[in-house]
Amino acid sequence: MRYTLCGIKYTMDFGCYDKDSGEVECYLEIPNPEAVGCVERFATFLSFLLVIVTFPFSLFECFKVVQEFERAVIFRLGRLRKGGARGPGLFFVLPCVDTYRKVDLRTVSFDVPPQEVLTRDSVTVAVDAVVYYRIKEPLNAVVRVADYSASTRLLAATTLRNVLGMRDLAQLLSDREAISHMMQANLDEATDPWGVEVERVEIKDVRLPVQLQRAMAAEAEADREARAKIIAAEGEIKASKALREASLVMIDNPMALQLRYLQSLNTISAEKNSTIIFPFPMDFLRTFLGGAAPSMSHSLPI
């Protein structure tokens, strides 16, 4: 049996005998939820009639404009109109029966509030970040989530805590770029059903406790001092090798020592000081050293 009520077709069959169970079954065909009923048609007709009666003043309420970076999602008596989002430019709405919401397609940025995070090595740090996102599906952003902006902000704060909780303090301080990419991937996957695309996530600042900062500063200072001592020791080794090679050259050529002495006098005289330097012959000390002094015919500066 088929009948029509308010423009909606219903089908009901009685007396359908089932051989297996021996029972009479009754089937009821559920109407299509997208079908427009007579009440909706009547309300739409009255809206058109109101536009015609109040013409041309009704044009100010019927024609709307959205910018190049905006889209309009239109609802007619609570139902989403076919054709997708309108815009950019001019579009038509009926008064009293049509409502619309504007969606901004530009990239939006917001700061994630500082989050107290416990790292994997049990260190408490405060981390804040900045997130850049945009709307890629205006219909999903309006229909599937109540407030896409607030939902994205709350999800970003939760994702930040979850991602940082899986890292050590050293990784948190050195691998900020990897953490940002991981957080962006997680956020983009979670917000994709809402029509939101997360474009970029950046870690702004990592604040450590004061005691931990002092401990890390002391560790870094000790490390630098150790490296400085090692470098100085290596320099002494290289200098001693160079002096050894220079002494071998001077033994082969005694005049080299005299030239080095004159060069030292030239360097000292350039500083304009009152220091007086004169050579003292080493042969003069043979008498006191009992012949132990080296037999060199040149003089050394004293």
PDB file of C-alpha atoms in Angstrom:
ATOM      1  CA  MET A   1       0.000   0.000   0.000  1.00  0.00           C
ATOM      2  CA  ARG A   2       1.400   3.384  -0.989  1.00  0.00           C
ATOM      3  CA  TYR A   3       0.217   6.798   0.154  1.00  0.00           C
ATOM      4  CA  THR A   4       1.458  10.378   0.218  1.00  0.00           C
ATOM      5  CA  LEU A   5       1.493  12.653   3.266  1.00  0.00           C
ATOM      6  CA  CYS A   6       2.632  16.282   2.987  1.00  0.00           C
ATOM      7  CA  GLY A   7       4.408  15.556  -0.257  1.00  0.00           C
ATOM      8  CA  ILE A   8       6.366  12.566   1.183  1.00  0.00           C
ATOM      9  CA  LYS A   9       5.713   9.113  -0.237  1.00  0.00           C
ATOM     10  CA  TYR A  10       5.296   6.156   2.133  1.00  0.00           C
ATOM     11  CA  THR A  11       5.109   2.478   1.193  1.00  0.00           C
ATOM     12  CA  MET A  12       3.608  -0.171   3.463  1.00  0.00           C
ATOM     13  CA  ASP A  13       3.097  -3.797   2.448  1.00  0.00           C
ATOM     14  CA  PHE A  14       0.817  -6.155   4.388  1.00  0.00           C
ATOM     15  CA  GLY A  15       0.204  -9.840   3.955  1.00  0.00           C
ATOM     16  CA  CYS A  16       3.671 -10.798   2.767  1.00  0.00           C
ATOM     17  CA  TYR A  17       3.833 -14.499   3.663  1.00  0.00           C
ATOM     18  CA  ASP A  18       7.228 -15.951   4.560  1.00  0.00           C
ATOM     19  CA  LYS A  19       7.421 -19.695   3.700  1.00  0.00           C
ATOM     20  CA  ASP A  20      10.305 -20.404   6.065  1.00  0.00           C
ATOM     21  CA  SER A  21       8.847 -18.886   9.225  1.00  0.00           C
ATOM     22  CA  GLY A  22       5.180 -19.097   8.296  1.00  0.00           C
ATOM     23  CA  GLU A  23       4.587 -15.517   9.457  1.00  0.00           C
ATOM     24  CA  VAL A  24       3.100 -12.460   7.805  1.00  0.00           C
ATOM     25  CA  GLU A  25       5.601  -9.629   7.614  1.00  0.00           C
ATOM     26  CA  CYS A  26       4.960  -5.924   7.335  1.00  0.00           C
ATOM     27  CA  TYR A  27       7.425  -3.565   5.633  1.00  0.00           C
ATOM     28  CA  LEU A  28       7.528   0.198   6.088  1.00  0.00           C
ATOM     29  CA  GLU A  29       9.642   2.252   3.702  1.00  0.00           C
ATOM     30  CA  ILE A  30      11.287   5.131   5.554  1.00  0.00           C
ATOM     31  CA  PRO A  31      11.025   8.402   3.662  1.00  0.00           C
ATOM     32  CA  ASN A  32      14.078  10.060   2.190  1.00  0.00           C
ATOM     33  CA  PRO A  33      15.449  12.549   4.769  1.00  0.00           C
ATOM     34  CA  GLU A  34      16.519  14.868   1.968  1.00  0.00           C
ATOM     35  CA  ALA A  35      13.011  15.108   0.526  1.00  0.00           C
ATOM     36  CA  VAL A  36      11.335  18.494   0.947  1.00  0.00           C
ATOM     37  CA  GLY A  37       8.015  18.389   2.765  1.00  0.00           C
ATOM     38  CA  CYS A  38       4.952  20.446   2.140  1.00  0.00           C
ATOM     39  CA  VAL A  39       5.624  22.676   5.143  1.00  0.00           C
ATOM     40  CA  GLU A  40       9.036  23.560   3.831  1.00  0.00           C
ATOM     41  CA  ARG A  41       7.668  24.204   0.370  1.00  0.00           C
ATOM     42  CA  PHE A  42       4.936  26.414   1.778  1.00  0.00           C
ATOM     43  CA  ALA A  43       7.466  28.400   3.852  1.00  0.00           C
ATOM     44  CA  THR A  44       9.670  28.839   0.801  1.00  0.00           C
ATOM     45  CA  PHE A  45       6.686  30.035  -1.228  1.00  0.00           C
ATOM     46  CA  LEU A  46       5.802  32.594   1.443  1.00  0.00           C
ATOM     47  CA  SER A  47       9.405  33.820   1.454  1.00  0.00           C
ATOM     48  CA  PHE A  48       9.308  34.317  -2.324  1.00  0.00           C
ATOM     49  CA  LEU A  49       5.995  36.098  -1.962  1.00  0.00           C
ATOM     50  CA  LEU A  50       7.502  38.392   0.677  1.00  0.00           C
ATOM     51  CA  VAL A  51      10.368  39.252  -1.654  1.00  0.00           C
ATOM     52  CA  ILE A  52       7.958  40.124  -4.443  1.00  0.00           C
ATOM     53  CA  VAL A  53       5.694  42.219  -2.205  1.00  0.00           C
ATOM     54  CA  THR A  54       8.531  44.225  -0.688  1.00  0.00           C
ATOM     55  CA  PHE A  55      10.426  44.648  -3.965  1.00  0.00           C
ATOM     56  CA  PRO A  56      12.838  46.479  -4.447  1.00  0.00           C
ATOM     57  CA  PHE A  57      13.607  46.915  -0.721  1.00  0.00           C
ATOM     58  CA  SER A  58      13.903  43.158  -0.271  1.00  0.00           C
ATOM     59  CA  LEU A  59      16.947  43.127  -2.540  1.00  0.00           C
ATOM     60  CA  PHE A  60      19.040  44.581   0.282  1.00  0.00           C
ATOM     61  CA  GLU A  61      18.328  41.452   2.334  1.00  0.00           C
ATOM     62  CA  CYS A  62      18.407  38.910  -0.478  1.00  0.00           C
ATOM     63  CA  PHE A  63      21.740  39.676  -2.108  1.00  0.00           C
ATOM     64  CA  LYS A  64      24.900  39.117  -0.077  1.00  0.00           C
ATOM     65  CA  VAL A  65      28.560  39.506  -0.942  1.00  0.00           C
ATOM     66  CA  VAL A  66      31.563  37.560   0.283  1.00  0.00           C
ATOM     67  CA  GLN A  67      35.182  38.534  -0.275  1.00  0.00           C
ATOM     68  CA  GLU A  68      37.751  36.652  -2.326  1.00  0.00           C
ATOM     69  CA  PHE A  69      39.123  34.975   0.806  1.00  0.00           C
ATOM     70  CA  GLU A  70      35.689  34.028   2.201  1.00  0.00           C
ATOM     71  CA  ARG A  71      33.040  31.409   1.510  1.00  0.00           C
ATOM     72  CA  ALA A  72      29.379  31.286   2.579  1.00  0.00           C
ATOM     73  CA  VAL A  73      27.645  28.104   3.742  1.00  0.00           C
ATOM     74  CA  ILE A  74      23.864  28.458   3.310  1.00  0.00           C
ATOM     75  CA  PHE A  75      21.153  26.625   5.258  1.00  0.00           C
ATOM     76  CA  ARG A  76      17.493  26.649   4.212  1.00  0.00           C
ATOM     77  CA  LEU A  77      15.190  25.806   7.122  1.00  0.00           C
ATOM     78  CA  GLY A  78      18.058  23.975   8.788  1.00  0.00           C
ATOM     79  CA  ARG A  79      19.034  21.968   5.712  1.00  0.00           C
ATOM     80  CA  LEU A  80      22.328  22.478   3.948  1.00  0.00           C
ATOM     81  CA  ARG A  81      21.699  23.799   0.454  1.00  0.00           C
ATOM     82  CA  LYS A  82      23.078  21.872  -2.460  1.00  0.00           C
ATOM     83  CA  GLY A  83      25.889  23.286  -4.552  1.00  0.00           C
ATOM     84  CA  GLY A  84      28.462  23.653  -1.803  1.00  0.00           C
ATOM     85  CA  ALA A  85      29.795  26.875  -0.371  1.00  0.00           C
ATOM     86  CA  ARG A  86      29.014  30.126  -2.208  1.00  0.00           C
ATOM     87  CA  GLY A  87      31.565  32.705  -3.152  1.00  0.00           C
ATOM     88  CA  PRO A  88      33.503  34.688  -3.789  1.00  0.00           C
ATOM     89  CA  GLY A  89      31.199  37.411  -5.052  1.00  0.00           C
ATOM     90  CA  LEU A  90      27.413  37.830  -5.008  1.00  0.00           C
ATOM     91  CA  PHE A  91      24.896  35.178  -3.907  1.00  0.00           C
ATOM     92  CA  PHE A  92      21.166  35.084  -3.218  1.00  0.00           C
ATOM     93  CA  VAL A  93      19.362  34.136   0.015  1.00  0.00           C
ATOM     94  CA  LEU A  94      15.687  34.123   0.897  1.00  0.00           C
ATOM     95  CA  PRO A  95      14.633  36.106   3.952  1.00  0.00           C
ATOM     96  CA  CYS A  96      13.241  34.248   6.963  1.00  0.00           C
ATOM     97  CA  VAL A  97      14.109  30.793   5.605  1.00  0.00           C
ATOM     98  CA  ASP A  98      17.794  31.032   4.663  1.00  0.00           C
ATOM     99  CA  THR A  99      20.706  31.508   7.033  1.00  0.00           C
ATOM    100  CA  TYR A 100      24.386  31.508   6.164  1.00  0.00           C
ATOM    101  CA  ARG A 101      27.775  31.475   7.840  1.00  0.00           C
ATOM    102  CA  LYS A 102      30.942  33.032   6.497  1.00  0.00           C
ATOM    103  CA  VAL A 103      34.166  31.071   6.652  1.00  0.00           C
ATOM    104  CA  ASP A 104      37.566  32.758   6.296  1.00  0.00           C
ATOM    105  CA  LEU A 105      39.986  30.772   4.110  1.00  0.00           C
ATOM    106  CA  ARG A 106      43.103  32.748   5.055  1.00  0.00           C
ATOM    107  CA  THR A 107      45.871  31.297   7.176  1.00  0.00           C
ATOM    108  CA  VAL A 108      45.286  31.913  10.872  1.00  0.00           C
ATOM    109  CA  SER A 109      47.958  31.744  13.570  1.00  0.00           C
ATOM    110  CA  PHE A 110      47.577  31.408  17.321  1.00  0.00           C
ATOM    111  CA  ASP A 111      49.868  30.925  20.291  1.00  0.00           C
ATOM    112  CA  VAL A 112      49.628  27.711  22.252  1.00  0.00           C
ATOM    113  CA  PRO A 113      49.652  28.648  25.978  1.00  0.00           C
ATOM    114  CA  PRO A 114      52.783  27.546  27.890  1.00  0.00           C
ATOM    115  CA  GLN A 115      52.424  23.912  28.840  1.00  0.00           C
ATOM    116  CA  GLU A 116      54.073  22.351  31.892  1.00  0.00           C
ATOM    117  CA  VAL A 117      55.508  19.155  30.415  1.00  0.00           C
ATOM    118  CA  LEU A 118      57.276  16.267  32.160  1.00  0.00           C
ATOM    119  CA  THR A 119      59.895  14.885  29.771  1.00  0.00           C
ATOM    120  CA  ARG A 120      60.856  11.231  29.512  1.00  0.00           C
ATOM    121  CA  ASP A 121      63.862  11.773  31.800  1.00  0.00           C
ATOM    122  CA  SER A 122      61.617  13.336  34.500  1.00  0.00           C
ATOM    123  CA  VAL A 123      62.451  17.009  33.925  1.00  0.00           C
ATOM    124  CA  THR A 124      59.672  19.591  34.160  1.00  0.00           C
ATOM    125  CA  VAL A 125      59.837  22.276  31.453  1.00  0.00           C
ATOM    126  CA  ALA A 126      57.454  24.956  30.197  1.00  0.00           C
ATOM    127  CA  VAL A 127      57.044  24.969  26.417  1.00  0.00           C
ATOM    128  CA  ASP A 128      54.947  27.202  24.182  1.00  0.00           C
ATOM    129  CA  ALA A 129      54.421  27.043  20.436  1.00  0.00           C
ATOM    130  CA  VAL A 130      52.694  28.788  17.524  1.00  0.00           C
ATOM    131  CA  VAL A 131      50.356  27.034  15.065  1.00  0.00           C
ATOM    132  CA  TYR A 132      49.366  28.130  11.547  1.00  0.00           C
ATOM    133  CA  TYR A 133      46.233  26.640   9.998  1.00  0.00           C
ATOM    134  CA  ARG A 134      43.628  27.374   7.330  1.00  0.00           C
ATOM    135  CA  ILE A 135      40.208  26.115   6.227  1.00  0.00           C
ATOM    136  CA  LYS A 136      40.317  23.885   3.146  1.00  0.00           C
ATOM    137  CA  GLU A 137      36.742  22.485   3.346  1.00  0.00           C
ATOM    138  CA  PRO A 138      34.237  25.178   4.429  1.00  0.00           C
ATOM    139  CA  LEU A 139      31.306  22.731   4.608  1.00  0.00           C
ATOM    140  CA  ASN A 140      33.085  20.364   7.007  1.00  0.00           C
ATOM    141  CA  ALA A 141      34.308  23.271   9.131  1.00  0.00           C
ATOM    142  CA  VAL A 142      30.707  24.431   9.647  1.00  0.00           C
ATOM    143  CA  VAL A 143      28.764  21.165   9.724  1.00  0.00           C
ATOM    144  CA  ARG A 144      31.093  18.647  11.407  1.00  0.00           C
ATOM    145  CA  VAL A 145      32.454  20.714  14.295  1.00  0.00           C
ATOM    146  CA  ALA A 146      30.783  23.300  16.504  1.00  0.00           C
ATOM    147  CA  ASP A 147      33.775  25.652  16.755  1.00  0.00           C
ATOM    148  CA  TYR A 148      36.747  24.664  14.621  1.00  0.00           C
ATOM    149  CA  SER A 149      38.964  27.424  16.023  1.00  0.00           C
ATOM    150  CA  ALA A 150      38.494  26.506  19.697  1.00  0.00           C
ATOM    151  CA  SER A 151      38.733  22.794  18.919  1.00  0.00           C
ATOM    152  CA  THR A 152      42.011  23.274  17.043  1.00  0.00           C
ATOM    153  CA  ARG A 153      43.471  25.320  19.905  1.00  0.00           C
ATOM    154  CA  LEU A 154      42.588  22.702  22.526  1.00  0.00           C
ATOM    155  CA  LEU A 155      43.882  19.891  20.338  1.00  0.00           C
ATOM    156  CA  ALA A 156      47.150  21.762  19.732  1.00  0.00           C
ATOM    157  CA  ALA A 157      47.764  22.121  23.483  1.00  0.00           C
ATOM    158  CA  THR A 158      47.053  18.426  24.085  1.00  0.00           C
ATOM    159  CA  THR A 159      49.227  17.329  21.165  1.00  0.00           C
ATOM    160  CA  LEU A 160      52.094  19.503  22.396  1.00  0.00           C
ATOM    161  CA  ARG A 161      52.072  17.790  25.786  1.00  0.00           C
ATOM    162  CA  ASN A 162      51.826  14.324  24.263  1.00  0.00           C
ATOM    163  CA  VAL A 163      54.670  14.841  21.783  1.00  0.00           C
ATOM    164  CA  LEU A 164      57.052  16.431  24.283  1.00  0.00           C
ATOM    165  CA  GLY A 165      56.330  13.755  26.890  1.00  0.00           C
ATOM    166  CA  MET A 166      57.983  11.177  24.626  1.00  0.00           C
ATOM    167  CA  ARG A 167      61.297  13.080  24.350  1.00  0.00           C
ATOM    168  CA  ASP A 168      64.296  13.588  26.620  1.00  0.00           C
ATOM    169  CA  LEU A 169      65.457  17.038  27.643  1.00  0.00           C
ATOM    170  CA  ALA A 170      68.471  16.863  25.320  1.00  0.00           C
ATOM    171  CA  GLN A 171      66.238  15.931  22.368  1.00  0.00           C
ATOM    172  CA  LEU A 172      63.801  18.683  23.281  1.00  0.00           C
ATOM    173  CA  LEU A 173      66.558  21.307  23.191  1.00  0.00           C
ATOM    174  CA  SER A 174      68.307  20.071  20.046  1.00  0.00           C
ATOM    175  CA  ASP A 175      65.561  18.522  17.845  1.00  0.00           C
ATOM    176  CA  ARG A 176      62.996  21.306  17.783  1.00  0.00           C
ATOM    177  CA  GLU A 177      62.464  21.009  14.040  1.00  0.00           C
ATOM    178  CA  ALA A 178      61.717  17.275  14.224  1.00  0.00           C
ATOM    179  CA  ILE A 179      59.310  17.860  17.109  1.00  0.00           C
ATOM    180  CA  SER A 180      57.547  20.596  15.132  1.00  0.00           C
ATOM    181  CA  HIS A 181      57.111  18.318  12.095  1.00  0.00           C
ATOM    182  CA  MET A 182      55.789  15.489  14.247  1.00  0.00           C
ATOM    183  CA  MET A 183      53.309  17.779  15.990  1.00  0.00           C
ATOM    184  CA  GLN A 184      52.168  19.201  12.637  1.00  0.00           C
ATOM    185  CA  ALA A 185      51.532  15.705  11.230  1.00  0.00           C
ATOM    186  CA  ASN A 186      49.496  14.675  14.284  1.00  0.00           C
ATOM    187  CA  LEU A 187      47.436  17.861  14.257  1.00  0.00           C
ATOM    188  CA  ASP A 188      46.803  17.707  10.509  1.00  0.00           C
ATOM    189  CA  GLU A 189      45.602  14.126  10.739  1.00  0.00           C
ATOM    190  CA  ALA A 190      43.255  14.899  13.627  1.00  0.00           C
ATOM    191  CA  THR A 191      41.765  18.068  12.099  1.00  0.00           C
ATOM    192  CA  ASP A 192      41.343  16.705   8.564  1.00  0.00           C
ATOM    193  CA  PRO A 193      37.702  15.570   9.180  1.00  0.00           C
ATOM    194  CA  TRP A 194      36.924  19.125  10.287  1.00  0.00           C
ATOM    195  CA  GLY A 195      38.156  20.608   7.006  1.00  0.00           C
ATOM    196  CA  VAL A 196      41.136  22.248   8.745  1.00  0.00           C
ATOM    197  CA  GLU A 197      44.665  22.004   7.361  1.00  0.00           C
ATOM    198  CA  VAL A 198      47.561  22.650   9.751  1.00  0.00           C
ATOM    199  CA  GLU A 199      50.308  24.266   7.675  1.00  0.00           C
ATOM    200  CA  ARG A 200      53.076  24.836  10.194  1.00  0.00           C
ATOM    201  CA  VAL A 201      53.954  24.380  13.857  1.00  0.00           C
ATOM    202  CA  GLU A 202      56.916  26.071  15.536  1.00  0.00           C
ATOM    203  CA  ILE A 203      58.290  25.667  19.061  1.00  0.00           C
ATOM    204  CA  LYS A 204      58.761  29.201  20.393  1.00  0.00           C
ATOM    205  CA  ASP A 205      60.468  28.830  23.741  1.00  0.00           C
ATOM    206  CA  VAL A 206      61.576  26.166  26.212  1.00  0.00           C
ATOM    207  CA  ARG A 207      61.864  27.455  29.792  1.00  0.00           C
ATOM    208  CA  LEU A 208      63.839  25.385  32.268  1.00  0.00           C
ATOM    209  CA  PRO A 209      63.806  25.628  36.097  1.00  0.00           C
ATOM    210  CA  VAL A 210      66.376  28.035  37.575  1.00  0.00           C
ATOM    211  CA  GLN A 211      68.256  25.290  39.428  1.00  0.00           C
ATOM    212  CA  LEU A 212      68.521  23.227  36.265  1.00  0.00           C
ATOM    213  CA  GLN A 213      69.798  26.250  34.341  1.00  0.00           C
ATOM    214  CA  ARG A 214      72.537  26.780  36.944  1.00  0.00           C
ATOM    215  CA  ALA A 215      73.512  23.103  36.830  1.00  0.00           C
ATOM    216  CA  MET A 216      73.688  23.130  33.040  1.00  0.00           C
ATOM    217  CA  ALA A 217      75.716  26.361  33.086  1.00  0.00           C
ATOM    218  CA  ALA A 218      78.188  24.861  35.558  1.00  0.00           C
ATOM    219  CA  GLU A 219      78.480  21.722  33.445  1.00  0.00           C
ATOM    220  CA  ALA A 220      79.087  23.763  30.295  1.00  0.00           C
ATOM    221  CA  GLU A 221      81.693  25.926  32.059  1.00  0.00           C
ATOM    222  CA  ALA A 222      83.555  22.857  33.332  1.00  0.00           C
ATOM    223  CA  ASP A 223      83.469  21.338  29.883  1.00  0.00           C
ATOM    224  CA  ARG A 224      84.900  24.506  28.334  1.00  0.00           C
ATOM    225  CA  GLU A 225      87.675  24.676  30.936  1.00  0.00           C
ATOM    226  CA  ALA A 226      88.595  21.046  30.278  1.00  0.00           C
ATOM    227  CA  ARG A 227      88.764  21.680  26.549  1.00  0.00           C
ATOM    228  CA  ALA A 228      90.874  24.814  27.141  1.00  0.00           C
ATOM    229  CA  LYS A 229      93.398  22.851  29.208  1.00  0.00           C
ATOM    230  CA  ILE A 230      93.601  20.140  26.571  1.00  0.00           C
ATOM    231  CA  ILE A 231      94.168  22.732  23.841  1.00  0.00           C
ATOM    232  CA  ALA A 232      96.849  24.479  25.942  1.00  0.00           C
ATOM    233  CA  ALA A 233      98.627  21.174  26.564  1.00  0.00           C
ATOM    234  CA  GLU A 234      98.554  20.334  22.868  1.00  0.00           C
ATOM    235  CA  GLY A 235      99.994  23.783  22.149  1.00  0.00           C
ATOM    236  CA  GLU A 236     102.826  23.192  24.608  1.00  0.00           C
ATOM    237  CA  ILE A 237     103.637  19.886  22.908  1.00  0.00           C
ATOM    238  CA  LYS A 238     103.734  21.501  19.489  1.00  0.00           C
ATOM    239  CA  ALA A 239     105.843  24.435  20.820  1.00  0.00           C
ATOM    240  CA  SER A 240     108.367  22.101  22.459  1.00  0.00           C
ATOM    241  CA  LYS A 241     108.758  20.170  19.197  1.00  0.00           C
ATOM    242  CA  ALA A 242     109.283  23.430  17.305  1.00  0.00           C
ATOM    243  CA  LEU A 243     111.894  24.611  19.863  1.00  0.00           C
ATOM    244  CA  ARG A 244     113.696  21.298  19.604  1.00  0.00           C
ATOM    245  CA  GLU A 245     113.917  21.641  15.829  1.00  0.00           C
ATOM    246  CA  ALA A 246     115.102  25.254  16.203  1.00  0.00           C
ATOM    247  CA  SER A 247     117.853  24.242  18.657  1.00  0.00           C
ATOM    248  CA  LEU A 248     119.135  21.654  16.202  1.00  0.00           C
ATOM    249  CA  VAL A 249     119.350  24.313  13.510  1.00  0.00           C
ATOM    250  CA  MET A 250     121.221  26.695  15.829  1.00  0.00           C
ATOM    251  CA  ILE A 251     123.744  24.008  16.765  1.00  0.00           C
ATOM    252  CA  ASP A 252     124.573  23.461  13.113  1.00  0.00           C
ATOM    253  CA  ASN A 253     124.822  27.215  12.449  1.00  0.00           C
ATOM    254  CA  PRO A 254     125.953  29.302  15.484  1.00  0.00           C
ATOM    255  CA  MET A 255     125.187  32.577  13.690  1.00  0.00           C
ATOM    256  CA  ALA A 256     121.499  31.761  13.831  1.00  0.00           C
ATOM    257  CA  LEU A 257     121.526  32.388  17.585  1.00  0.00           C
ATOM    258  CA  GLN A 258     123.124  35.813  17.046  1.00  0.00           C
ATOM    259  CA  LEU A 259     120.488  36.705  14.447  1.00  0.00           C
ATOM    260  CA  ARG A 260     117.739  35.585  16.823  1.00  0.00           C
ATOM    261  CA  TYR A 261     119.252  37.825  19.502  1.00  0.00           C
ATOM    262  CA  LEU A 262     119.247  40.822  17.176  1.00  0.00           C
ATOM    263  CA  GLN A 263     115.653  40.144  16.215  1.00  0.00           C
ATOM    264  CA  SER A 264     114.672  40.071  19.891  1.00  0.00           C
ATOM    265  CA  LEU A 265     116.424  43.433  20.424  1.00  0.00           C
ATOM    266  CA  ASN A 266     114.489  44.862  17.486  1.00  0.00           C
ATOM    267  CA  THR A 267     111.205  43.652  18.956  1.00  0.00           C
ATOM    268  CA  ILE A 268     111.959  45.063  22.411  1.00  0.00           C
ATOM    269  CA  SER A 269     113.135  48.457  21.063  1.00  0.00           C
ATOM    270  CA  ALA A 270     109.866  48.879  19.154  1.00  0.00           C
ATOM    271  CA  GLU A 271     107.938  49.032  22.421  1.00  0.00           C
ATOM    272  CA  LYS A 272     109.840  52.201  23.577  1.00  0.00           C
ATOM    273  CA  ASN A 273     110.765  50.886  27.029  1.00  0.00           C
ATOM    274  CA  SER A 274     113.844  51.531  29.164  1.00  0.00           C
ATOM    275  CA  THR A 275     115.049  47.920  29.385  1.00  0.00           C
ATOM    276  CA  ILE A 276     118.792  47.490  28.597  1.00  0.00           C
ATOM    277  CA  ILE A 277     119.926  44.131  27.293  1.00  0.00           C
ATOM    278  CA  PHE A 278     123.562  43.267  26.569  1.00  0.00           C
ATOM    279  CA  PRO A 279     125.157  39.962  25.620  1.00  0.00           C
ATOM    280  CA  PHE A 280     127.196  38.027  28.146  1.00  0.00           C
ATOM    281  CA  PRO A 281     129.858  35.690  26.724  1.00  0.00           C
ATOM    282  CA  MET A 282     129.427  32.127  27.825  1.00  0.00           C
ATOM    283  CA  ASP A 283     133.199  31.510  27.516  1.00  0.00           C
ATOM    284  CA  PHE A 284     133.685  33.808  30.516  1.00  0.00           C
ATOM    285  CA  LEU A 285     132.017  31.205  32.726  1.00  0.00           C
ATOM    286  CA  ARG A 286     134.445  28.409  31.846  1.00  0.00           C
ATOM    287  CA  THR A 287     136.708  29.336  34.691  1.00  0.00           C
ATOM    288  CA  PHE A 288     133.887  29.013  37.222  1.00  0.00           C
ATOM    289  CA  LEU A 289     132.335  25.941  35.643  1.00  0.00           C
ATOM    290  CA  GLY A 290     135.628  24.092  35.411  1.00  0.00           C
ATOM    291  CA  GLY A 291     135.441  23.555  31.676  1.00  0.00           C
ATOM    292  CA  ALA A 292     131.854  22.192  31.803  1.00  0.00           C
ATOM    293  CA  ALA A 293     130.518  25.091  29.741  1.00  0.00           C
ATOM    294  CA  PRO A 294     129.924  24.304  26.096  1.00  0.00           C
ATOM    295  CA  SER A 295     132.629  25.387  23.697  1.00  0.00           C
ATOM    296  CA  MET A 296     130.734  28.006  21.793  1.00  0.00           C
ATOM    297  CA  SER A 297     132.495  31.035  20.373  1.00  0.00           C
ATOM    298  CA  HIS A 298     129.468  33.264  20.449  1.00  0.00           C
ATOM    299  CA  SER A 299     127.705  35.226  23.178  1.00  0.00           C
ATOM    300  CA  LEU A 300     124.290  34.754  24.773  1.00  0.00           C
ATOM    301  CA  PRO A 301     122.037  37.569  25.958  1.00  0.00           C
ATOM    302  CA  ILE A 302     121.639  37.959  29.712  1.00  0.00           C
TER     303      ILE A 302
END
